[in-house]
Coordinates of N, CA and C and ligand atoms in Angstrom, one line a residue:
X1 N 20.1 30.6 -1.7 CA 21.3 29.9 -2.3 C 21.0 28.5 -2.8
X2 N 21.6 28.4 -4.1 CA 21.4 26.9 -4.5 C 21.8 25.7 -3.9
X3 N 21.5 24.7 -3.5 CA 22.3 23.5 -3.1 C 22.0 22.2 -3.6
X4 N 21.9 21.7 -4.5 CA 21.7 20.7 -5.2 C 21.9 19.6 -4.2
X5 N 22.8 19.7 -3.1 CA 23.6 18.8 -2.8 C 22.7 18.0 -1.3
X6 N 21.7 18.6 -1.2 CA 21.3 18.8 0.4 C 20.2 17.4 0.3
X7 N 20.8 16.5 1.5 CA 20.2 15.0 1.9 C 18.7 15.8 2.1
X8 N 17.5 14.7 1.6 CA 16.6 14.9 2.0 C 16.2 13.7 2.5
X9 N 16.2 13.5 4.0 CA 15.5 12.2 4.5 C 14.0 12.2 4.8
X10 N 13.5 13.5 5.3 CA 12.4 13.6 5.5 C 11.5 13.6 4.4
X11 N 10.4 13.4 4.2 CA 9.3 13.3 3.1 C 9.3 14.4 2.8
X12 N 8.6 14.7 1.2 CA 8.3 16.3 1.0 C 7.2 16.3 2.1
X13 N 6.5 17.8 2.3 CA 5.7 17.9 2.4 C 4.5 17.8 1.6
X14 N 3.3 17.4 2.4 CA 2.1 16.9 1.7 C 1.3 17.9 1.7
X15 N 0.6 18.3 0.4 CA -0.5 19.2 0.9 C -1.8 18.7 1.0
X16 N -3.0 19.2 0.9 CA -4.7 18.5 0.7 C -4.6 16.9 0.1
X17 N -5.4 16.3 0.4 CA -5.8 15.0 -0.7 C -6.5 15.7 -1.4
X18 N -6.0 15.0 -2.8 CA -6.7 15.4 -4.1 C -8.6 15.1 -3.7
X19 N -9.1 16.3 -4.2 CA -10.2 15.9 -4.0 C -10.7 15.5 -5.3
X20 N -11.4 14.1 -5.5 CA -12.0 13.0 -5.9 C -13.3 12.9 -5.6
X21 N -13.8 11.6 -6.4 CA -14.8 11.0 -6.3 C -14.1 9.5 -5.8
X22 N -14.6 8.7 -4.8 CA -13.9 7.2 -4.2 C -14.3 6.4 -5.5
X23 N -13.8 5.5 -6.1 CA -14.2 4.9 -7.5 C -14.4 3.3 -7.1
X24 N -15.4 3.5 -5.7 CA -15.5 1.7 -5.2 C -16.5 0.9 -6.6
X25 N -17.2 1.8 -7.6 CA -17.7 1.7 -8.7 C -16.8 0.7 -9.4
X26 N -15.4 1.0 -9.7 CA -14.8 0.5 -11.0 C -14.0 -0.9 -9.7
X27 N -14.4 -1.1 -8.6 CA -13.3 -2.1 -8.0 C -14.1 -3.1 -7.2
X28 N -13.7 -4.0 -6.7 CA -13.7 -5.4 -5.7 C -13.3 -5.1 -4.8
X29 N -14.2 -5.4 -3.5 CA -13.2 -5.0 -2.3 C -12.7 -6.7 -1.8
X30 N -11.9 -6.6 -1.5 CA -11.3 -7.7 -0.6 C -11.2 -7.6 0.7
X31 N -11.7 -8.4 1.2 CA -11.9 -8.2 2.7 C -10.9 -9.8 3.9
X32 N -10.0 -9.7 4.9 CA -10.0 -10.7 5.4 C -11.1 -11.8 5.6
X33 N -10.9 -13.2 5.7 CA -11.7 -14.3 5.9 C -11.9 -14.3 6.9
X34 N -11.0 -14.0 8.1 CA -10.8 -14.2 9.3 C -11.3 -13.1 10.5
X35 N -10.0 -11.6 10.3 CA -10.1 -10.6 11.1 C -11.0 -9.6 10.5
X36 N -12.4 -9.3 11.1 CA -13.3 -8.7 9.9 C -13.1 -7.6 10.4
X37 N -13.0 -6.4 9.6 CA -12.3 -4.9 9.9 C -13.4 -4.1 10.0
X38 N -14.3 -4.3 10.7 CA -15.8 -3.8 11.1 C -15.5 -2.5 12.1
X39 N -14.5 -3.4 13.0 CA -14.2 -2.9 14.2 C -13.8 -1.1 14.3
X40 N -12.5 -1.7 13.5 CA -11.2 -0.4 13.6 C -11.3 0.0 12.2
X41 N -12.2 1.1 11.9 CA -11.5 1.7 10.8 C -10.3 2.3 10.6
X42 N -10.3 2.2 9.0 CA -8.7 2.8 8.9 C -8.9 3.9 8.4
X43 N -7.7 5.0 8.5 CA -7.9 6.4 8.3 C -8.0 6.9 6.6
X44 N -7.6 5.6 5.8 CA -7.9 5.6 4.6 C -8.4 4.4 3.6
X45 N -9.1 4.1 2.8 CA -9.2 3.0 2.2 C -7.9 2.9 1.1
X46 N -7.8 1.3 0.7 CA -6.9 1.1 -0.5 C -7.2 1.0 -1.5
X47 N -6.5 1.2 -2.4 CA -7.0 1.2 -3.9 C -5.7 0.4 -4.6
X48 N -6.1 -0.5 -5.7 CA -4.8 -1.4 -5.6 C -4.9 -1.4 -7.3
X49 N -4.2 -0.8 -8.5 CA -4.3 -1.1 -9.4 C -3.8 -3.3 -9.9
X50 N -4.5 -3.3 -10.6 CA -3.8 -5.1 -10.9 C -2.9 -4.9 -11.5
X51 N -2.4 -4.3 -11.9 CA -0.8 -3.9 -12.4 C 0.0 -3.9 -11.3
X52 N -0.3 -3.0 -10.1 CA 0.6 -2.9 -9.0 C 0.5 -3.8 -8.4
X53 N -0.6 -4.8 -8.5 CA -0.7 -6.1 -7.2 C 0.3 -7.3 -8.1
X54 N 0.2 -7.5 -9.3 CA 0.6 -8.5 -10.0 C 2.2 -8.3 -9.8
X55 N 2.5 -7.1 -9.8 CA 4.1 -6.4 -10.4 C 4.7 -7.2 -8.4
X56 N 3.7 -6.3 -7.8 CA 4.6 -7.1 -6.0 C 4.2 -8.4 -5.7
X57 N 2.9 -9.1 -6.4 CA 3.3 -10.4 -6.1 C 4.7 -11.1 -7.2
X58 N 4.7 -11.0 -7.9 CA 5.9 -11.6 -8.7 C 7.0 -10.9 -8.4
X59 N 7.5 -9.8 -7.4 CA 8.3 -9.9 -6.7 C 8.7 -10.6 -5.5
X60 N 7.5 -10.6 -5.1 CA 7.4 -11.5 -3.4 C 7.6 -12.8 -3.8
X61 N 7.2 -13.2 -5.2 CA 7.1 -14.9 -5.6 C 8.5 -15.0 -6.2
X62 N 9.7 -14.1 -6.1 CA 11.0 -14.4 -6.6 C 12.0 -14.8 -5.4
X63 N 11.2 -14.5 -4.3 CA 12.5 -15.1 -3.1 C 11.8 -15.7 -2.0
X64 N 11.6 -17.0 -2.1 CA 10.7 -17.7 -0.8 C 11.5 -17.9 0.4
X65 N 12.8 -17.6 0.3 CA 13.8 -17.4 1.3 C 14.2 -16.5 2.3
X66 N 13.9 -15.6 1.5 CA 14.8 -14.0 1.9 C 13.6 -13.1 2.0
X67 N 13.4 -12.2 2.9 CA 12.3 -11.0 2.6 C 12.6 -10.1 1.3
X68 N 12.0 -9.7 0.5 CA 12.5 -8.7 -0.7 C 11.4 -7.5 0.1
X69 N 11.2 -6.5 -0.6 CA 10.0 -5.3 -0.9 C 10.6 -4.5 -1.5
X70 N 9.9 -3.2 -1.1 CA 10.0 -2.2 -2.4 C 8.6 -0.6 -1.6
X71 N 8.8 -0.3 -2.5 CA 7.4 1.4 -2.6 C 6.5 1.1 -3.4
X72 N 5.6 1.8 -2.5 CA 4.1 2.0 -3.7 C 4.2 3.3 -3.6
X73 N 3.5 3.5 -5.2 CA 3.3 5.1 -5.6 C 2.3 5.1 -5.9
X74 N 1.6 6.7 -5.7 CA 0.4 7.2 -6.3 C 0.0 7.8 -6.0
X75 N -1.5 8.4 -5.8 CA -2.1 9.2 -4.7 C -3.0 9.1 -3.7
X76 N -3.4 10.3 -3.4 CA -3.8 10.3 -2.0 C -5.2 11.5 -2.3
X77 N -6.1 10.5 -2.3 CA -7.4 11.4 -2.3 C -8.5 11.4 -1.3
X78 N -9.7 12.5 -1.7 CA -10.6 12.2 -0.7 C -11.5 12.6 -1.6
X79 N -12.6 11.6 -1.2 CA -14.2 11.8 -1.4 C -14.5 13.3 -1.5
X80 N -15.2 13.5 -2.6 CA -15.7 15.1 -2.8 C -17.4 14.8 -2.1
X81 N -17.7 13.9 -1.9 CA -19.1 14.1 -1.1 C -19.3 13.6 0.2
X82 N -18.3 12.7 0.6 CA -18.4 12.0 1.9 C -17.4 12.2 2.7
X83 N -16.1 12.8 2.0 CA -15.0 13.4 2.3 C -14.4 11.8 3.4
X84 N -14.5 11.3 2.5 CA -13.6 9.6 3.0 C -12.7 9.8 2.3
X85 N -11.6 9.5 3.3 CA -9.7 9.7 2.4 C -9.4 8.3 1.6
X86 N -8.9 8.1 0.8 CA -8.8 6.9 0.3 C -7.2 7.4 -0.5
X87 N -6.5 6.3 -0.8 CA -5.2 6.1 -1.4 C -5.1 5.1 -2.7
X88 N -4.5 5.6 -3.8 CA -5.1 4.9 -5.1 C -3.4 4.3 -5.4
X89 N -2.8 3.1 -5.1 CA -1.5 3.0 -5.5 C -1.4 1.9 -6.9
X90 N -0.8 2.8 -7.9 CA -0.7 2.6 -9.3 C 1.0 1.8 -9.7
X91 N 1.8 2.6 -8.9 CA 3.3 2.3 -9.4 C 3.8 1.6 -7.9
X92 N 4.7 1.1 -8.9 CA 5.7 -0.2 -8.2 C 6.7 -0.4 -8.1
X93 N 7.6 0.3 -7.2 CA 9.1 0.5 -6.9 C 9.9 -0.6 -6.4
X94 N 10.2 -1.2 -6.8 CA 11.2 -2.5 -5.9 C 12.4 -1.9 -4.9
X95 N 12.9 -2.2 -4.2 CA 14.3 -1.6 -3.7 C 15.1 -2.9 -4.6
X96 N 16.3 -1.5 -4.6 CA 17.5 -2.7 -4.8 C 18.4 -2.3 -3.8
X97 N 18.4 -1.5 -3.3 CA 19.8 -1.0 -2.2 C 19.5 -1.9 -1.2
X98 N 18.6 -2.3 -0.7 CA 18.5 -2.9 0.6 C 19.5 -4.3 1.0
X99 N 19.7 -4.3 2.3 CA 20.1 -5.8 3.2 C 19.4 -6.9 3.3
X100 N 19.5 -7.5 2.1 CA 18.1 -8.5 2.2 C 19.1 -9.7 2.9
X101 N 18.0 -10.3 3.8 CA 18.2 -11.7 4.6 C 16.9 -11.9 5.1
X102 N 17.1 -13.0 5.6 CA 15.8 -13.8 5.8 C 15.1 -12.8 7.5
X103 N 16.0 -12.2 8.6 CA 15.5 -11.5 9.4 C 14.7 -10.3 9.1
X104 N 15.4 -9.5 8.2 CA 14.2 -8.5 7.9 C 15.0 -7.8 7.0
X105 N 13.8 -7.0 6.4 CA 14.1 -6.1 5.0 C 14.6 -4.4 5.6
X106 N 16.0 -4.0 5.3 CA 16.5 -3.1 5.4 C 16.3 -1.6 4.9
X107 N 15.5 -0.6 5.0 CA 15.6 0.4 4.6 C 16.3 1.8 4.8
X108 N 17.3 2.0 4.1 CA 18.3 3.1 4.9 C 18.4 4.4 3.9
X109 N 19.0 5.8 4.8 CA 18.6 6.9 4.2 C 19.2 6.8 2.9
X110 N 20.1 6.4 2.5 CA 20.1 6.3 1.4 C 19.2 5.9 -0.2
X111 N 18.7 4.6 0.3 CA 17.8 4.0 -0.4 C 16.5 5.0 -0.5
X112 N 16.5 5.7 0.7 CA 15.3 6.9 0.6 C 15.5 7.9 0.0
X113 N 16.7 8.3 -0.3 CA 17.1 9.5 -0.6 C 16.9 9.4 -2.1
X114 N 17.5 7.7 -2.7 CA 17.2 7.9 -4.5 C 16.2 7.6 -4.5
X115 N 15.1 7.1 -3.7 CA 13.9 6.9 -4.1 C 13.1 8.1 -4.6
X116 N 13.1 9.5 -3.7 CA 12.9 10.3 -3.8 C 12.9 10.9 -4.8
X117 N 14.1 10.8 -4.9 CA 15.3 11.5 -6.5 C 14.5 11.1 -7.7
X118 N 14.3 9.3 -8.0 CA 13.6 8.6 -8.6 C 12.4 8.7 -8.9
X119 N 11.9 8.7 -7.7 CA 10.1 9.3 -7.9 C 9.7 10.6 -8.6
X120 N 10.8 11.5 -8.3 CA 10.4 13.4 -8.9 C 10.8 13.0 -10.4
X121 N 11.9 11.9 -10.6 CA 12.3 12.5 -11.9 C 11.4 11.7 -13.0
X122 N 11.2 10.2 -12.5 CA 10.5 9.3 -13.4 C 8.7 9.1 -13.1
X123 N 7.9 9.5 -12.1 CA 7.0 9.7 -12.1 C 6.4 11.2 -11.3
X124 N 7.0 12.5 -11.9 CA 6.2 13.5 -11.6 C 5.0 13.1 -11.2
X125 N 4.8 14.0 -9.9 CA 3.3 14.2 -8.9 C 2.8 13.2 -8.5
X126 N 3.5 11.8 -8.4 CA 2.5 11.1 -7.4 C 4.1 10.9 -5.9
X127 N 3.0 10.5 -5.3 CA 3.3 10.7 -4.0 C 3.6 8.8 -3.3
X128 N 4.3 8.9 -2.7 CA 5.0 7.7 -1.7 C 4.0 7.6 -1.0
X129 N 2.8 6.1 -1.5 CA 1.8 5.9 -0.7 C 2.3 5.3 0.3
X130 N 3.0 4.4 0.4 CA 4.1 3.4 1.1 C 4.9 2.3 1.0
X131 N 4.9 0.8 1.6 CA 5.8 0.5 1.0 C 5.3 -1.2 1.6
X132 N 6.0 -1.9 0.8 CA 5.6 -3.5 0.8 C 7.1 -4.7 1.0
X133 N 6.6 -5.5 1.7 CA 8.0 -6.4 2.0 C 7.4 -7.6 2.6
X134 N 7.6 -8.8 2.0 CA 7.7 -9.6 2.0 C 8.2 -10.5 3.6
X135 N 7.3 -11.8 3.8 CA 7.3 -12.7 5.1 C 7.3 -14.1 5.1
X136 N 8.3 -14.2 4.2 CA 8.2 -16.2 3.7 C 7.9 -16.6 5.6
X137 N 7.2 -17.4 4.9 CA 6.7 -18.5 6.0 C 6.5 -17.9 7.2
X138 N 6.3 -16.4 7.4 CA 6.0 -16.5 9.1 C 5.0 -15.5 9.1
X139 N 3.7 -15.4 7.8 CA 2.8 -15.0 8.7 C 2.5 -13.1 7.9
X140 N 0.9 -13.2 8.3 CA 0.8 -11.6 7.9 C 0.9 -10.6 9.2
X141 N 1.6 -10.3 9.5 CA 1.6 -9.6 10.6 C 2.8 -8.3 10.4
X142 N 2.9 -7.4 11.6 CA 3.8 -6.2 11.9 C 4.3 -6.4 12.8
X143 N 5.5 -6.4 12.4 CA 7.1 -6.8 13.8 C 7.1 -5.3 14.1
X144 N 8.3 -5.4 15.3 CA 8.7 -4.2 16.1 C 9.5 -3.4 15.0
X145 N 10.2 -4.1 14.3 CA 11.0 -3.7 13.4 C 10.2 -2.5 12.2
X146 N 9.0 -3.8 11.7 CA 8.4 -3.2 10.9 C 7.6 -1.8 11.6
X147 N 6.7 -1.5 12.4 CA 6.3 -0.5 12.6 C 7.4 0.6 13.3
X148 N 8.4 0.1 13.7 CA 9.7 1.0 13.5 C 9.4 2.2 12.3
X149 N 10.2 1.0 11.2 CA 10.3 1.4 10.2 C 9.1 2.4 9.8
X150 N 7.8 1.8 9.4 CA 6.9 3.0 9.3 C 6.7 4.0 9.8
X151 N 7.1 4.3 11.1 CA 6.7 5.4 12.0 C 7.8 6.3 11.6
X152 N 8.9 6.0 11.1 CA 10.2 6.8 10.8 C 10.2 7.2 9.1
X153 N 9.9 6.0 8.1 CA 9.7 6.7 6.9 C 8.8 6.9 6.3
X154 N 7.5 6.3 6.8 CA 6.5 6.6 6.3 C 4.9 7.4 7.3
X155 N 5.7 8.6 7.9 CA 5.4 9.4 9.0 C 3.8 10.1 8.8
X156 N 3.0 9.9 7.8 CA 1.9 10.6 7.0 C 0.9 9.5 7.7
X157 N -0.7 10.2 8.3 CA -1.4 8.8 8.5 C -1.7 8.3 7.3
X158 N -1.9 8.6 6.2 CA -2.3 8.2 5.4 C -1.3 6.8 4.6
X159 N 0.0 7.3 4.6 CA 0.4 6.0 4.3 C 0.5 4.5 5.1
X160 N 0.6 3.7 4.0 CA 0.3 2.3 4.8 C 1.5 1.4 4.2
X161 N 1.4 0.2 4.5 CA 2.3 -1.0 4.3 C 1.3 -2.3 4.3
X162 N 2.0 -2.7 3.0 CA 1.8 -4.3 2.7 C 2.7 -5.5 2.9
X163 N 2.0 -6.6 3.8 CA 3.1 -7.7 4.2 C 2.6 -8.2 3.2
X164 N 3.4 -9.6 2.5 CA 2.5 -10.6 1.4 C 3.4 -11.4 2.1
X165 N 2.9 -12.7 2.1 CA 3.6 -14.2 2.7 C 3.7 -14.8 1.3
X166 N 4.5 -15.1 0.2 CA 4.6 -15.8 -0.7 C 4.9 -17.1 -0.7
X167 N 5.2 -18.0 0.3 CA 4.6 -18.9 0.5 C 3.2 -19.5 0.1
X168 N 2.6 -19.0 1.6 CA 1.1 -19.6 1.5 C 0.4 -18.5 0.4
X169 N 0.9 -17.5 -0.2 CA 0.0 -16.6 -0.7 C -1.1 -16.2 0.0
X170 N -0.5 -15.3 0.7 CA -1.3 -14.7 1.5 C -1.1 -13.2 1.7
X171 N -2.1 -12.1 2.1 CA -1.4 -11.0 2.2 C -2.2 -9.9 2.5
X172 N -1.5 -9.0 3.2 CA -2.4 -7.9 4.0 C -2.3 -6.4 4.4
X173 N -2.8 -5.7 4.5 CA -2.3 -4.0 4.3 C -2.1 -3.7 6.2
X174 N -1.7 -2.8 6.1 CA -1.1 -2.3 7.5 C -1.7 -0.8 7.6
X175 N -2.3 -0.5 7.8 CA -2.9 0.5 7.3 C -3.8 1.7 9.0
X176 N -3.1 2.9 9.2 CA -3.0 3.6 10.7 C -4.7 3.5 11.1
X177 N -5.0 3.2 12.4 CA -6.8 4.3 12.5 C -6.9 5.4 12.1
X178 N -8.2 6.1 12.3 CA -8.7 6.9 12.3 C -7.6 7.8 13.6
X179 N -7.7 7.5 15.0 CA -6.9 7.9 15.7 C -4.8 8.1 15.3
X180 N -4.7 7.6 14.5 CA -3.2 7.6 14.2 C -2.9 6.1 14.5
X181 N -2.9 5.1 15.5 CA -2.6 4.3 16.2 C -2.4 3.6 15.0
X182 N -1.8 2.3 15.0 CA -1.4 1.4 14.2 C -1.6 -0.1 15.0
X183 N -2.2 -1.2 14.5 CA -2.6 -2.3 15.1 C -1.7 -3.5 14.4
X184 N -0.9 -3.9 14.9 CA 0.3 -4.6 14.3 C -0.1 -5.8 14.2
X185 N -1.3 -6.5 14.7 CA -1.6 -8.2 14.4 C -2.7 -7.9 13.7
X186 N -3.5 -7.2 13.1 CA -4.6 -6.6 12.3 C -4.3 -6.2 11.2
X187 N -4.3 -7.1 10.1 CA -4.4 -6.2 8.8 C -5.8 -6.5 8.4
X188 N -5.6 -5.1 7.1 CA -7.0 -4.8 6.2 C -7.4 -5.3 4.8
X189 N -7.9 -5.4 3.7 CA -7.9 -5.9 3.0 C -7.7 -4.9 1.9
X190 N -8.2 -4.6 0.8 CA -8.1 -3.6 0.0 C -8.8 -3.9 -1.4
X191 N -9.2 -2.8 -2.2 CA -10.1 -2.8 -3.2 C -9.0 -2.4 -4.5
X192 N -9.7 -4.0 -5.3 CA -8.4 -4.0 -6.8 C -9.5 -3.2 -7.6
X193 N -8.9 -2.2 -8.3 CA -9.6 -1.9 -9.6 C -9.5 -2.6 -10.6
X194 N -10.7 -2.9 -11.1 CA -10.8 -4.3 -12.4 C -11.4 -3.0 -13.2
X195 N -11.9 -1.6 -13.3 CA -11.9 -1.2 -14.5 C -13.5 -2.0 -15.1
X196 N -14.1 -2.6 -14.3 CA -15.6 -3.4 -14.6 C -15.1 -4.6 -15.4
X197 N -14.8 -4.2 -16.5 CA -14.6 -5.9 -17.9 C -13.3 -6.3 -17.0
X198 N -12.5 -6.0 -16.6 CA -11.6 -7.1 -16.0 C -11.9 -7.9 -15.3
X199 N -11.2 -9.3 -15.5 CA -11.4 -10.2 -14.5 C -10.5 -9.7 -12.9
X200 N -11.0 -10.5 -12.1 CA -10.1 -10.3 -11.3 C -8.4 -10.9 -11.0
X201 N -7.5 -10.4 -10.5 CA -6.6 -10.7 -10.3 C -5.7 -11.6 -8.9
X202 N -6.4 -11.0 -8.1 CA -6.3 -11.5 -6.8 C -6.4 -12.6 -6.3
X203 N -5.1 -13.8 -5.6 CA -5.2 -15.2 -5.3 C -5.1 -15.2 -4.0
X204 N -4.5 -14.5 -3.1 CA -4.3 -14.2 -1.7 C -5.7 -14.9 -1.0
X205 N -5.5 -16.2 -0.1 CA -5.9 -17.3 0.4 C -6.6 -16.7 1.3
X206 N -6.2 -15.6 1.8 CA -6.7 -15.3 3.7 C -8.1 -14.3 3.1
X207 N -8.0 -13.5 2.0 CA -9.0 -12.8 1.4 C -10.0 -13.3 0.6
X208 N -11.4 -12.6 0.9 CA -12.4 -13.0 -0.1 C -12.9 -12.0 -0.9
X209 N -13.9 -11.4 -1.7 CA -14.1 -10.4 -2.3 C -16.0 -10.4 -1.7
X210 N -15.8 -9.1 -1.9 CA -17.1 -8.4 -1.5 C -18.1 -7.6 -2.1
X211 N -19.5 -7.6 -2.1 CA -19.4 -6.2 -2.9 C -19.7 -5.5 -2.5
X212 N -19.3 -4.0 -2.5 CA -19.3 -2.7 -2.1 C -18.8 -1.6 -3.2
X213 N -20.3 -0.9 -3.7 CA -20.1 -0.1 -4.6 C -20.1 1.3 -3.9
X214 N -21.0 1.3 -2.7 CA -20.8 2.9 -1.9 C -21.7 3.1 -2.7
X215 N -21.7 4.9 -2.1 CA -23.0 5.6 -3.4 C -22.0 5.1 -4.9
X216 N -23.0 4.9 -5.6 CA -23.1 4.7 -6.8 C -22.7 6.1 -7.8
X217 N -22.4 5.7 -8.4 CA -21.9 7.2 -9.5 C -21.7 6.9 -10.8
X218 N -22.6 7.2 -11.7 CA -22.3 6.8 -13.0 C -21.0 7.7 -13.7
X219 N -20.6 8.8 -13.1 CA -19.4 9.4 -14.0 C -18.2 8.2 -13.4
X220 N -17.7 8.0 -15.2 CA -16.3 7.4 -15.1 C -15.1 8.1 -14.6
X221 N -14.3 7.5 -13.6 CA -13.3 8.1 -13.2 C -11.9 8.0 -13.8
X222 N -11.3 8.9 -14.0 CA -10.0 8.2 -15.0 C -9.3 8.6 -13.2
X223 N -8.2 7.3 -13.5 CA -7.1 7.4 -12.5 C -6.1 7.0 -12.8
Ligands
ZN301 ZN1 8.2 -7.5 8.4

């Protein structure tokens, strides 16, 4: 029976990561200055187009008061030879439904429900990597609130969360272990694709860049 009408709070279901080649080739990794992520791997690497980093910093840099965020889109692949999961986020969802104040950024079924709606109808096939929100002046870190919130809407290990402090310009991924677990005063850093001729984009103070090309692969990857 048809029902057009039926709330979907829960995520679709996910099937396989796209199997890929990791494209550390075409990108810069950024690594913290400070917490060096040697330790705890994460269950996936990031992939950060500079379209999608530039689009949520000049989000984050429109309210030094109030928390804003929003969704990342795109996909979810794995290594065809090393079978390393990696997540490649291209698109950049802002919320507008949310309770913005300066305590914390509000996500409710609602706002998930058009996001959904949104995502199927304006970007067929990619997938709700996760989601980003802003921390004037207090810091890159995961509140009780915030891994709340992730454990409830963004239920997949594979997705992650970005704090950015627009203030100090600063900013950091939140991203599960390998075990599932989530480390709320640990963030990770993430790899911008520059596409090789691009300059880089990235001003975030707490990060440096690194180089890490992995095995090497001369085939170009379109993504
Ligand atoms: Zn927060």
């Amino acid at each position: 029976m048809e029902n057009k009408s039926v709330v979907k709070l829960s995520p679709p279901a996910i099937n396989a990561p796209m199997q890929t080649r990791i494209p550390k080739h075409l990108a810069l990794k950024w690594v913290p200055k400070e917490n060096e992520d040697s330790e705890l791997p994460p269950h996936v690497e990031v992939f950060l187009t500079q379209n999608a980093y530039i689009r949520m910093c000049a989000h984050a840099g429109s309210d030094l008061y109030n928390e804003v965020g929003g969704w990342m889109a795109g996909k979810y692949c794995q290594d065809q030879l090393n079978g390393n999961q990696f997540v490649v986020i291209d698109t950049i969802l802002p919320a507008l439904y949310t309770n913005q104040g300066a305590a914390h950024l509000t996500f409710t079924g609602d706002t998930q429900v058009a996001l959904y709606d949104h995502l199927e109808s304006a970007y067929p096939g990619k997938l709700l990597v996760g989601w980003y929100h802003t921390h004037p002046r207090m810091g890159i870190f995961f509140s009780h609130w915030d891994a709340w919130l992730h454990q409830n809407f963004f239920p997949h290990p594979w997705q992650v969360a970005l704090v950015i402090e627009p203030y100090t310009s600063t900013g950091g991924f939140f991203i599960r272990q390998t075990d599932g677990s989530l480390h709320t005063q640990h963030y990770f850093g993430f790899y911008e694709l520059t596409n090789r001729r691009k300059r880089s984009v990235v001003f975030w103070r707490n990060l440096q860049p690194i180089r890490d090309t992995g095995d090497f692969n001369k085939e170009v990857l379109t993504l």
